[in-house]
mmCIF file of C-alpha atoms in Angstrom:
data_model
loop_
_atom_site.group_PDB
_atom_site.id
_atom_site.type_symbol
_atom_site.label_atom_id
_atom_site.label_comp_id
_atom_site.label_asym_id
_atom_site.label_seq_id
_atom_site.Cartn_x
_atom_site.Cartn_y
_atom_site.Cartn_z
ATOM 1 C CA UNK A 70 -153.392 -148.635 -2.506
ATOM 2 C CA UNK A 71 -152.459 -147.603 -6.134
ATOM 3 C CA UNK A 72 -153.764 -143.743 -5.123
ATOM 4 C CA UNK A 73 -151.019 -144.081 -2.307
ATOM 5 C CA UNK A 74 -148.234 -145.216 -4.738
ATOM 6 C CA UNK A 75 -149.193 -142.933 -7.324
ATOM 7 C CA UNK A 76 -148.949 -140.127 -4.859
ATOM 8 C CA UNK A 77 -145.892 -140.963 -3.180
ATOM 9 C CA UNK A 78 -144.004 -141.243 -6.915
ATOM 10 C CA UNK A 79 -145.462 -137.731 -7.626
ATOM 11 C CA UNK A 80 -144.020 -136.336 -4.658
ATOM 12 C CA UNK A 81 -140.693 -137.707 -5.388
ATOM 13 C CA UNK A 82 -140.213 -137.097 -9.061
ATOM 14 C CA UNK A 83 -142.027 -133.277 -9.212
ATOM 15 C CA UNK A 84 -138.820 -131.321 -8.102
ATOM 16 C CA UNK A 85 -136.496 -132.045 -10.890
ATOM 17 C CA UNK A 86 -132.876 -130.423 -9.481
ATOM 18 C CA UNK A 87 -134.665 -127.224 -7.265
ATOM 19 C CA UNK A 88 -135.936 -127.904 -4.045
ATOM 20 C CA UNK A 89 -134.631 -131.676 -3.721
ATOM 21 C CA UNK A 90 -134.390 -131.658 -0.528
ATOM 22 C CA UNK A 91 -137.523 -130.898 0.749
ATOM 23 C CA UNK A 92 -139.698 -132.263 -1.214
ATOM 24 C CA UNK A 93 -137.217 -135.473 -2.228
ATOM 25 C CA UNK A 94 -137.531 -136.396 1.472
ATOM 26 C CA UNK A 95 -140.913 -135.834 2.254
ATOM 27 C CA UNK A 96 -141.602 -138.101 -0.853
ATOM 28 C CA UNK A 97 -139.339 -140.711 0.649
ATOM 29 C CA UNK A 98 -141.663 -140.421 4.338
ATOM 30 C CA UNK A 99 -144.663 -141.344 2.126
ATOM 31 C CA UNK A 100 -143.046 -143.953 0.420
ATOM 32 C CA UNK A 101 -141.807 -145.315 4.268
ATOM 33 C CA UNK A 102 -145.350 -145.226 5.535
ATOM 34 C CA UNK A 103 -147.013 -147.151 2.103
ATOM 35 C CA UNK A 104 -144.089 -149.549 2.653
ATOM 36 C CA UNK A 105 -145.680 -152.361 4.748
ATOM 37 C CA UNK A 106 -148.315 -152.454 1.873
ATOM 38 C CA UNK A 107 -145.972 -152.438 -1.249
ATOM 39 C CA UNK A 108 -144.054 -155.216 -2.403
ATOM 40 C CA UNK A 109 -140.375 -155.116 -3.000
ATOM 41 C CA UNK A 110 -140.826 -153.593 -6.570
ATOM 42 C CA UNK A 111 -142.817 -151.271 -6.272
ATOM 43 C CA UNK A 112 -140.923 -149.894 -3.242
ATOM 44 C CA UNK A 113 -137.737 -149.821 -5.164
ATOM 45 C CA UNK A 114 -139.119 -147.885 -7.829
ATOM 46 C CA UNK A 115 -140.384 -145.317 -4.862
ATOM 47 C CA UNK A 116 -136.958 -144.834 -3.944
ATOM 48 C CA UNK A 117 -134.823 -145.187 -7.090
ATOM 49 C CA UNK A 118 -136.648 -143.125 -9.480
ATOM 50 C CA UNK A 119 -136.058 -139.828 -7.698
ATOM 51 C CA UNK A 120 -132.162 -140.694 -8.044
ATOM 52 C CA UNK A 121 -133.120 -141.286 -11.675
ATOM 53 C CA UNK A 122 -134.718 -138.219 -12.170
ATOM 54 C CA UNK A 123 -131.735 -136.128 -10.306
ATOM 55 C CA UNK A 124 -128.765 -137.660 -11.972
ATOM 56 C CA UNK A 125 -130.731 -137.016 -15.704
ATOM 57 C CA UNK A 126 -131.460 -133.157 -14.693
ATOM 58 C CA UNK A 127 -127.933 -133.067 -13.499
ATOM 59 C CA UNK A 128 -125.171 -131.424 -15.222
ATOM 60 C CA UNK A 129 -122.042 -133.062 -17.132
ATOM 61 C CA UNK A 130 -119.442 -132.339 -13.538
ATOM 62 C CA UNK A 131 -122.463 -133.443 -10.913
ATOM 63 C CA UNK A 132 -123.038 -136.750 -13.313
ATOM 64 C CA UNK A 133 -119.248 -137.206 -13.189
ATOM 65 C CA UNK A 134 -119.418 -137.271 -9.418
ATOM 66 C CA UNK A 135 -122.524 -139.616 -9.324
ATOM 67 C CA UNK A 136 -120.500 -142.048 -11.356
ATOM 68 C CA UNK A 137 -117.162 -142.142 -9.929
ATOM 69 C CA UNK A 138 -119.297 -142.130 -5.709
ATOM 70 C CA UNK A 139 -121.120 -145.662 -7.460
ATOM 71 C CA UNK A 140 -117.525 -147.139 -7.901
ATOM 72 C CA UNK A 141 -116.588 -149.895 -5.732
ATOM 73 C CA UNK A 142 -115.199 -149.155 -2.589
ATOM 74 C CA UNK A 143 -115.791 -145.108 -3.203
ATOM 75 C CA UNK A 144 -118.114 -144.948 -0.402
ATOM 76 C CA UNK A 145 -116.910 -147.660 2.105
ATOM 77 C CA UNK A 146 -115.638 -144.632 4.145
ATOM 78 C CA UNK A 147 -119.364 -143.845 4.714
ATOM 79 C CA UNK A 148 -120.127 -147.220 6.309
ATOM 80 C CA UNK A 149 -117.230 -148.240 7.800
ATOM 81 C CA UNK A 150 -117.154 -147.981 11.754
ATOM 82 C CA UNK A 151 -114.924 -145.026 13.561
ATOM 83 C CA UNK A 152 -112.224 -146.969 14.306
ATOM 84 C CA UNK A 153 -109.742 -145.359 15.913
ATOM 85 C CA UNK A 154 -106.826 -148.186 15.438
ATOM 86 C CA UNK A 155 -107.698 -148.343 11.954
ATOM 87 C CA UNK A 156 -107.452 -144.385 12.489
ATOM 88 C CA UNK A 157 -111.343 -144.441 10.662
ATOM 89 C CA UNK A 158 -111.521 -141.559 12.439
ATOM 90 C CA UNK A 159 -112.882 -138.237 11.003
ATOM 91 C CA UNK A 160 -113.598 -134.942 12.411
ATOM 92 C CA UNK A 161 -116.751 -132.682 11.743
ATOM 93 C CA UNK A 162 -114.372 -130.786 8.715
ATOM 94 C CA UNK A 163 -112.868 -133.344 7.321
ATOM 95 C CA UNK A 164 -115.931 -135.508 7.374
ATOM 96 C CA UNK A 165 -117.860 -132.237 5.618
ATOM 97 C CA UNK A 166 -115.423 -131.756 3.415
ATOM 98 C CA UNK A 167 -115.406 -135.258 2.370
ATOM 99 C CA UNK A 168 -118.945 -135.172 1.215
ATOM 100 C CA UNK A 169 -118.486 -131.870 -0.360
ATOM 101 C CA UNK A 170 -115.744 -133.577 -2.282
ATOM 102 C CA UNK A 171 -117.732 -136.620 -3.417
ATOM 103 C CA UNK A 172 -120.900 -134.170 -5.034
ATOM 104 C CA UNK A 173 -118.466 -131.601 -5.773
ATOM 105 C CA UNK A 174 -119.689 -129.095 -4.023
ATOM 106 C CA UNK A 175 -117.768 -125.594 -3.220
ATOM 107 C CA UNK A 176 -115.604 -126.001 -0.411
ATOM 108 C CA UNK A 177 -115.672 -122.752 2.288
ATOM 109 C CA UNK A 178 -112.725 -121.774 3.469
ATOM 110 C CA UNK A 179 -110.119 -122.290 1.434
ATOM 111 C CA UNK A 180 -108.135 -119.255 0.331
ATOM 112 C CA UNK A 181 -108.379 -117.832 -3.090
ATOM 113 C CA UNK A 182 -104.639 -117.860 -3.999
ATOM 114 C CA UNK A 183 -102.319 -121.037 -3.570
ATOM 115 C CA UNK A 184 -99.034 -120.370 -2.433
ATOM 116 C CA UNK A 185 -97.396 -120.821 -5.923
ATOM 117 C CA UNK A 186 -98.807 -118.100 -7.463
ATOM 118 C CA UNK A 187 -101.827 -119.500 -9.141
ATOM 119 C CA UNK A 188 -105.700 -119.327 -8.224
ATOM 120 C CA UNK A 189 -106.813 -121.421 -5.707
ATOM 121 C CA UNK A 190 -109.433 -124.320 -6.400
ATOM 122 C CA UNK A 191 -110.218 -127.751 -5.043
ATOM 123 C CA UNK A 192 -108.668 -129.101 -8.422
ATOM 124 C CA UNK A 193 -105.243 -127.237 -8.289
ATOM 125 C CA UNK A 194 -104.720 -128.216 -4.536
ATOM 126 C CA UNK A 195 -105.084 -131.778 -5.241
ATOM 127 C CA UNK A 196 -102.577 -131.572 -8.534
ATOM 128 C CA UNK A 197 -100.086 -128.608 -6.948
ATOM 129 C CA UNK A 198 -96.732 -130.699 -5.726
ATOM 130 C CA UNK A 199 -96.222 -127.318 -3.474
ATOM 131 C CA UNK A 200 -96.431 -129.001 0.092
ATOM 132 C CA UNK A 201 -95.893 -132.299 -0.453
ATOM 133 C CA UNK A 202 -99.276 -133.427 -0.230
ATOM 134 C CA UNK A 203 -99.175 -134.682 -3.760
ATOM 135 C CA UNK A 204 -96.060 -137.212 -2.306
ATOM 136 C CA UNK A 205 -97.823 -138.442 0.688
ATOM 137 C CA UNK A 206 -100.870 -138.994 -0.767
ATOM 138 C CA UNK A 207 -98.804 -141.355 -3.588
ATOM 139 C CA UNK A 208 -96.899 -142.821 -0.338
ATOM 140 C CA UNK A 209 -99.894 -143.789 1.591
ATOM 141 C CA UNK A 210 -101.409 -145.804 -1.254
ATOM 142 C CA UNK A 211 -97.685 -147.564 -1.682
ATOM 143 C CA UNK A 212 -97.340 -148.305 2.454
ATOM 144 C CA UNK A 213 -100.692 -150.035 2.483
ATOM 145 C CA UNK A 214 -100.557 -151.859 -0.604
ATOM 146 C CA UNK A 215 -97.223 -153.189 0.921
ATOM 147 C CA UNK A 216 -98.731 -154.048 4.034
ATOM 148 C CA UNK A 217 -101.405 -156.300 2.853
ATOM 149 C CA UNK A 218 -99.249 -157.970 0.670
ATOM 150 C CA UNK A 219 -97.016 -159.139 3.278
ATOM 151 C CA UNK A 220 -100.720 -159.918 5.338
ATOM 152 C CA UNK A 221 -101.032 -161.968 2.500
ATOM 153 C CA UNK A 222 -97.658 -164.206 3.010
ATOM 154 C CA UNK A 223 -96.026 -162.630 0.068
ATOM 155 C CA UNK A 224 -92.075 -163.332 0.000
ATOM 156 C CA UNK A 225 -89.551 -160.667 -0.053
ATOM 157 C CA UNK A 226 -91.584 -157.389 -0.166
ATOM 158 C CA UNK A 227 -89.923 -154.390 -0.842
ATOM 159 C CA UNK A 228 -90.835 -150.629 -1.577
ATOM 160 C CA UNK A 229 -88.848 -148.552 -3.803
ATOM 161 C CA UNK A 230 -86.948 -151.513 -5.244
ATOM 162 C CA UNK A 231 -84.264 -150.274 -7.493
ATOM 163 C CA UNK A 232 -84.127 -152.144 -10.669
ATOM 164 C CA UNK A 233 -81.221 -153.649 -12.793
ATOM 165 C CA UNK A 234 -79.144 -151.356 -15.065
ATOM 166 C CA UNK A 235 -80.063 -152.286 -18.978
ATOM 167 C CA UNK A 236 -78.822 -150.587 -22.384
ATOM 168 C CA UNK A 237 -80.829 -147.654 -23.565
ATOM 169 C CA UNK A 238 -80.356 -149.016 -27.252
ATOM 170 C CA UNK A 239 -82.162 -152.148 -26.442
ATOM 171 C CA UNK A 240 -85.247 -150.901 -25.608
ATOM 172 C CA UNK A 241 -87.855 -148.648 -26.694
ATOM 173 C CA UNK A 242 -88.077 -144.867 -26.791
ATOM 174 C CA UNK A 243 -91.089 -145.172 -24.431
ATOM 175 C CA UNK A 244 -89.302 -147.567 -21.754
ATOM 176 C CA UNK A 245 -87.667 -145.702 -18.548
ATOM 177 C CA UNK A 246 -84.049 -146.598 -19.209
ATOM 178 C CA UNK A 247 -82.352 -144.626 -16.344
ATOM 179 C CA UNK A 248 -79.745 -146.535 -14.058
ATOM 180 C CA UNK A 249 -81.747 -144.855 -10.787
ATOM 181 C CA UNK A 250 -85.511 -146.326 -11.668
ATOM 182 C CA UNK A 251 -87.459 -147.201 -8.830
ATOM 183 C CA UNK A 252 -90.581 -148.717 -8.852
ATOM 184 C CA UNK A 253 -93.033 -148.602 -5.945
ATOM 185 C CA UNK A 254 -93.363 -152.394 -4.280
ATOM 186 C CA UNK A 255 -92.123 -155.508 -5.258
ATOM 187 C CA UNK A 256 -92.895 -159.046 -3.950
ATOM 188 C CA UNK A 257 -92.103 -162.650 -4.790
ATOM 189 C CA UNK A 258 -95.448 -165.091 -4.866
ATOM 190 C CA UNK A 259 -98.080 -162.802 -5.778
ATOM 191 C CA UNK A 260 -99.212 -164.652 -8.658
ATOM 192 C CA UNK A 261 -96.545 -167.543 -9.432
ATOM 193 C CA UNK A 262 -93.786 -169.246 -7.549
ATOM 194 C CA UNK A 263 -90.895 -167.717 -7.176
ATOM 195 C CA UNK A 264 -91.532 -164.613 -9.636
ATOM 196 C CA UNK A 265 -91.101 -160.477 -8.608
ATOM 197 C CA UNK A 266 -93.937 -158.808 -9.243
ATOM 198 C CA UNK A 267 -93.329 -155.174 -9.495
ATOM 199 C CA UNK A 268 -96.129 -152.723 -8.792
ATOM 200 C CA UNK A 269 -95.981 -148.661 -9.860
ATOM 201 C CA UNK A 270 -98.361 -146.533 -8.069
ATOM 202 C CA UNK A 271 -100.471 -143.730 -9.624
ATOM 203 C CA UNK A 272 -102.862 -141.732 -8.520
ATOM 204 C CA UNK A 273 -104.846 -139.352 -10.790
ATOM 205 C CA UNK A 274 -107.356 -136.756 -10.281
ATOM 206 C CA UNK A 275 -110.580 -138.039 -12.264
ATOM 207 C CA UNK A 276 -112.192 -134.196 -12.255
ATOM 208 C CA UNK A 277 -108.746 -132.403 -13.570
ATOM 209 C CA UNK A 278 -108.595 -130.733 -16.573
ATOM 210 C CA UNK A 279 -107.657 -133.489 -18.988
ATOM 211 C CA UNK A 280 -109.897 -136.411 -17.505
ATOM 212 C CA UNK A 281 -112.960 -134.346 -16.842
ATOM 213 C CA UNK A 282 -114.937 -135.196 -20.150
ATOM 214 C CA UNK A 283 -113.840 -139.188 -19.877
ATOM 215 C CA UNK A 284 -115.428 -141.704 -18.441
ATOM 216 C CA UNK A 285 -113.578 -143.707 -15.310
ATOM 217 C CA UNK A 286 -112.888 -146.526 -17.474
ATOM 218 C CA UNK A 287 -111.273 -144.490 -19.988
ATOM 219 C CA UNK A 288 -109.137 -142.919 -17.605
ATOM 220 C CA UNK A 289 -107.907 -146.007 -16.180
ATOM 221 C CA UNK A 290 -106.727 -148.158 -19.143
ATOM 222 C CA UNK A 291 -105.317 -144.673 -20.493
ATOM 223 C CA UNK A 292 -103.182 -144.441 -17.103
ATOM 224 C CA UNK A 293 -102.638 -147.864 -17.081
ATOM 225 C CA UNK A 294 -101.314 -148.178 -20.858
ATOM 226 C CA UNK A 295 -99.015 -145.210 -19.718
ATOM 227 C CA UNK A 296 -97.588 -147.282 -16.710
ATOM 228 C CA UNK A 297 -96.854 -149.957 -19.204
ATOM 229 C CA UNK A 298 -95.263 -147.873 -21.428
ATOM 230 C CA UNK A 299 -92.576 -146.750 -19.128
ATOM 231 C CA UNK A 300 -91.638 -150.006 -17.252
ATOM 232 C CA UNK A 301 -93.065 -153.114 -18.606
ATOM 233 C CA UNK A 302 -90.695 -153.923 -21.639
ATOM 234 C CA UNK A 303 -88.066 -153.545 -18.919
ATOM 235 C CA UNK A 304 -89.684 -155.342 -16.030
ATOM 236 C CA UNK A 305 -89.895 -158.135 -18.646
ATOM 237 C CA UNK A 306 -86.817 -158.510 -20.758
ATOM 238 C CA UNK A 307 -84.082 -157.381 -17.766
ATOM 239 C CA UNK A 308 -85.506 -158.161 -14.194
ATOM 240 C CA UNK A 309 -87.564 -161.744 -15.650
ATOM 241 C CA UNK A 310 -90.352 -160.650 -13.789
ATOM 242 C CA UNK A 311 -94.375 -159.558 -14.161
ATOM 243 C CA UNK A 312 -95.416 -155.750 -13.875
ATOM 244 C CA UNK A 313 -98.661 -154.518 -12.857
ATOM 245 C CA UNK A 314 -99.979 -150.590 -12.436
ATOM 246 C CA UNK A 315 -101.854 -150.106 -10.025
ATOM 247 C CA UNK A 316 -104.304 -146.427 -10.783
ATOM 248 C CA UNK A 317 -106.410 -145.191 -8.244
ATOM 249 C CA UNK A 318 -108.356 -142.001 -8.037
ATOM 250 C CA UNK A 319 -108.864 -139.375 -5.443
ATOM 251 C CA UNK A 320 -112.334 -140.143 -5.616
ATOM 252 C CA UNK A 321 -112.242 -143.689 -4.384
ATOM 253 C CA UNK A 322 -111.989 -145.907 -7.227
ATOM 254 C CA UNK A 323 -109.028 -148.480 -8.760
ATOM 255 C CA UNK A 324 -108.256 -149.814 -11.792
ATOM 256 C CA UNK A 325 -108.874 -153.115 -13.373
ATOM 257 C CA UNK A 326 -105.527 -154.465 -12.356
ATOM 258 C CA UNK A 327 -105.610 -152.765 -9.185
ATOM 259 C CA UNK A 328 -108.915 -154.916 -8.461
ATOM 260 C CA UNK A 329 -107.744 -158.169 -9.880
ATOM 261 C CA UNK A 330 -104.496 -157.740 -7.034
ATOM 262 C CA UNK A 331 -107.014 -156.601 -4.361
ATOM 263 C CA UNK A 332 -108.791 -160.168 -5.314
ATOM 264 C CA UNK A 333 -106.057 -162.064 -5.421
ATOM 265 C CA UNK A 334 -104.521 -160.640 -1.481
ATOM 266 C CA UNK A 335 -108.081 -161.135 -0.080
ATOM 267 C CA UNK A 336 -108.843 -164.950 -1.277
ATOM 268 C CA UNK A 337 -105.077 -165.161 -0.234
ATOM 269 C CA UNK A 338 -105.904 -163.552 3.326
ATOM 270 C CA UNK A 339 -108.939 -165.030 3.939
ATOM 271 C CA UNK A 340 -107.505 -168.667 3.578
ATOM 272 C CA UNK A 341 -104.831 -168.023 5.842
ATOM 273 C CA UNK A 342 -107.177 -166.306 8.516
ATOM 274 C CA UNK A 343 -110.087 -168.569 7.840
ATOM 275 C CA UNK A 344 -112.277 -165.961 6.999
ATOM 276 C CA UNK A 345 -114.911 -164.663 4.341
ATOM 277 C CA UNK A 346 -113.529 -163.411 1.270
ATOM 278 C CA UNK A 347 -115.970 -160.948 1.090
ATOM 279 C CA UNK A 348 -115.283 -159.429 4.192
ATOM 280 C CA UNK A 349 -111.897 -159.474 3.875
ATOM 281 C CA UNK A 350 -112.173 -157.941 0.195
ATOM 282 C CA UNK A 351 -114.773 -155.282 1.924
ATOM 283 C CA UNK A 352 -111.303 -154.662 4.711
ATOM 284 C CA UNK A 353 -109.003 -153.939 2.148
ATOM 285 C CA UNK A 354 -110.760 -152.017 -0.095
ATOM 286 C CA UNK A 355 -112.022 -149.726 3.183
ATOM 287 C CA UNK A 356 -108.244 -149.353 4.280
ATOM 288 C CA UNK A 357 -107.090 -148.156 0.800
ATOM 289 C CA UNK A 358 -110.411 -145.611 0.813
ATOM 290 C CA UNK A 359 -109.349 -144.184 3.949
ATOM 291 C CA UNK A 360 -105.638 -143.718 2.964
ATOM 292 C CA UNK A 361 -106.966 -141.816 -0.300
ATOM 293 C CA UNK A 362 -109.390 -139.620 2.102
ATOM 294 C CA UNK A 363 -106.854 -139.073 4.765
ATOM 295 C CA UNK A 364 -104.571 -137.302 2.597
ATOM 296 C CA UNK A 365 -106.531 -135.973 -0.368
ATOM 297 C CA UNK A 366 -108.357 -134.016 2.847
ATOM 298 C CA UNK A 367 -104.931 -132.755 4.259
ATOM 299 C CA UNK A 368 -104.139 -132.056 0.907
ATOM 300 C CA UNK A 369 -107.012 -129.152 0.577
ATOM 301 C CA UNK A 370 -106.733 -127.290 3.747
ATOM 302 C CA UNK A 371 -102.560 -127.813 4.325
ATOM 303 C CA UNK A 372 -100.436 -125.605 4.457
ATOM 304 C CA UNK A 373 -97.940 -124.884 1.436
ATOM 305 C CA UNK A 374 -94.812 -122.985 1.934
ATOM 306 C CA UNK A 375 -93.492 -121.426 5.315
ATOM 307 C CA UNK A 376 -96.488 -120.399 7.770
ATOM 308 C CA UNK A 377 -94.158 -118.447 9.766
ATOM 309 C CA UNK A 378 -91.963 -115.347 7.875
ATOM 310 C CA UNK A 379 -89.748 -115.930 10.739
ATOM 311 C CA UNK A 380 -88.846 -119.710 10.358
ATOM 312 C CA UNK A 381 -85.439 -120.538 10.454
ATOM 313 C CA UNK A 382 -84.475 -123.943 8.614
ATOM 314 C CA UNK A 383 -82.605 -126.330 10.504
ATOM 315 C CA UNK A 384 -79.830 -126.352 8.653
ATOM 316 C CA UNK A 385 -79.058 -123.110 9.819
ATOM 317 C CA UNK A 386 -78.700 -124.291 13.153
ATOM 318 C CA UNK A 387 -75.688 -125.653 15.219
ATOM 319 C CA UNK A 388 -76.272 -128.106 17.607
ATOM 320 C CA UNK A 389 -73.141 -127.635 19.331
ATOM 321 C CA UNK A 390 -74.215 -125.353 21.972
ATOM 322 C CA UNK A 391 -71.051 -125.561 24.092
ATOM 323 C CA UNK A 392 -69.097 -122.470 24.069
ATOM 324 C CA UNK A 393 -65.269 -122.142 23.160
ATOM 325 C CA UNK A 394 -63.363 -122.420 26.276
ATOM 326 C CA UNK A 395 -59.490 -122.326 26.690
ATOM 327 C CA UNK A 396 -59.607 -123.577 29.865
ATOM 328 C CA UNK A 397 -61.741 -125.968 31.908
ATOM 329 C CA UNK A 398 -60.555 -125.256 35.539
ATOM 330 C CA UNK A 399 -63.746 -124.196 38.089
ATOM 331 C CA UNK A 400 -63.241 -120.533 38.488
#
């Protein structure tokens, strides 16, 4: 029996980061067929240390991508059921291109120079606002944020609400002071009686440039504290009411206070529907994942700028068709 173990850990752990695949998986077949003779331990140690051994060979990017796929809710898209009201639904690209995304793998197919001018890479087409994909990606997170909070009973929820006009001079240098703000949702109830919460969207690419050598906590309380920054003093003092960020990444995860509100809507949920919180936590979570996927995917392969040289805008076009006539008698 130990012979068996010994040999099945062996096979696992011999391949380092060449020739995982192969070997990694005929390691796990051993460990499958020594199973009904191991006990829970040692079986977990069959399976886990090859993962151990891969993510310590690995370099810094490929660790990144371990970390942030091990975040809660990153990888509910992988379990959840096709769906197609909950439009769970993905296609044999977008579903490959998903995974590619999560290990960071090179995408095929996309072309070498983006539409503005600058070279092409999964990075820049998630962070170029060319397209709009950057918008709708930031508008998908706000719609179903401001769905389940209205799920959850929540009074008076709004998106885009526009907030009170204050005196520049009375605030800090930090604080958005302009008479147009808008923040992303707003609701009354979320966590007293009778207060507005506001809520300000963000969400950040955790492999860019200037988050690539921080950890995923890091990035969030930096985001977070910039949130803050802008609207909080002002949310406070002028409109009497609570602010929260909410931070999400493009690879699946949220922020602290982004999973304290996702807490708070599914006990809130799940007493009104009389269900489990865990499942309705597991719901929400999955729905947010999906609205992250849907359009970080469109987002890669979309198309920026006019496709067709010939496309005529259509404000260039009159709708009234009818020609001039001076007279209206049957000839």
């Amino acid at each position: 029996y130990q012979r068996r173990v010994r040999e099945a850990v062996v096979s696992t752990q011999s391949t380092g980061s060449s020739g995982i695949n192969a070997e990694y998986g005929e390691g796990i077949r051993r460990a499958l067929r020594v199973r009904s003779t191991c006990n829970v331990a040692t079986f977990s140690m069959l399976v886990l240390s090859p993962a151990i051994v891969l993510y310590k060979d690995a370099d810094h990017l490929l660790k990144n991508h371990l970390t942030q796929a091990k975040e809660k809710g990153a990888s509910s898209w992988l379990t959840a059921l096709p769906l197609k009201r909950l439009n769970y639904i993905l296609n044999k690209q977008e579903f490959q291109d998903g995974v590619h995304l999560r290990y960071g793998w090179q995408i095929k197919g996309m072309p070498s120079l983006c539409s503005c001018g600058k070279k092409n890479s999964v990075y820049h087409t998630l962070d170029c606002k060319l397209g709009g994909y950057v918008s709708m990606r930031h508008d998908a997170i706000r719609d179903t944020v401001a769905y389940f909070l209205r799920e959850a009973k929540c009074k008076d929820v709004r998106t885009e609400p526009s907030l009170l006009p204050v005196n520049a001079e009375n605030f800090s240098k930090q604080t958005n002071t302009q008479d147009e703000a808008r923040l992303d949702v707003s609701a009354v109830g979320v966590y007293a009686p009778f207060e507005r919460t506001f809520f300000d969207v963000r969400v950040t690419h955790p492999n860019c440039e200037t988050n690539v050598y921080k950890s995923p906590d890091q990035v969030y309380k930096e985001h977070e504290k910039a949130k803050k920054d802008l609207y909080e003093q002002r949310i406070l003092e002028s409109e009497k009411g609570s602010f929260t960020p909410l931070i999400f990444t493009t690879s699946g995860g949220m922020g602290p206070l982004c999973t304290i509100l996702v807490k708070r809507i599914s006990r809130r949920i799940a007493e009104e529907k009389k269900e489990a919180i865990a499942q309705v936590t597991n719901h929400i979570r999955t729905r947010l994942r999906f609205a992250l996927l849907k359009s970080t995917l469109i987002a890669l392969r979309g198309i920026r700028g006019k496709a067709d040289k010939n496309y005529t805008s259509i404000e260039e076009i009159s709708f009234n068709l009818i020609p001039q006539r001076n007279s209206y008698e049957i000839p």
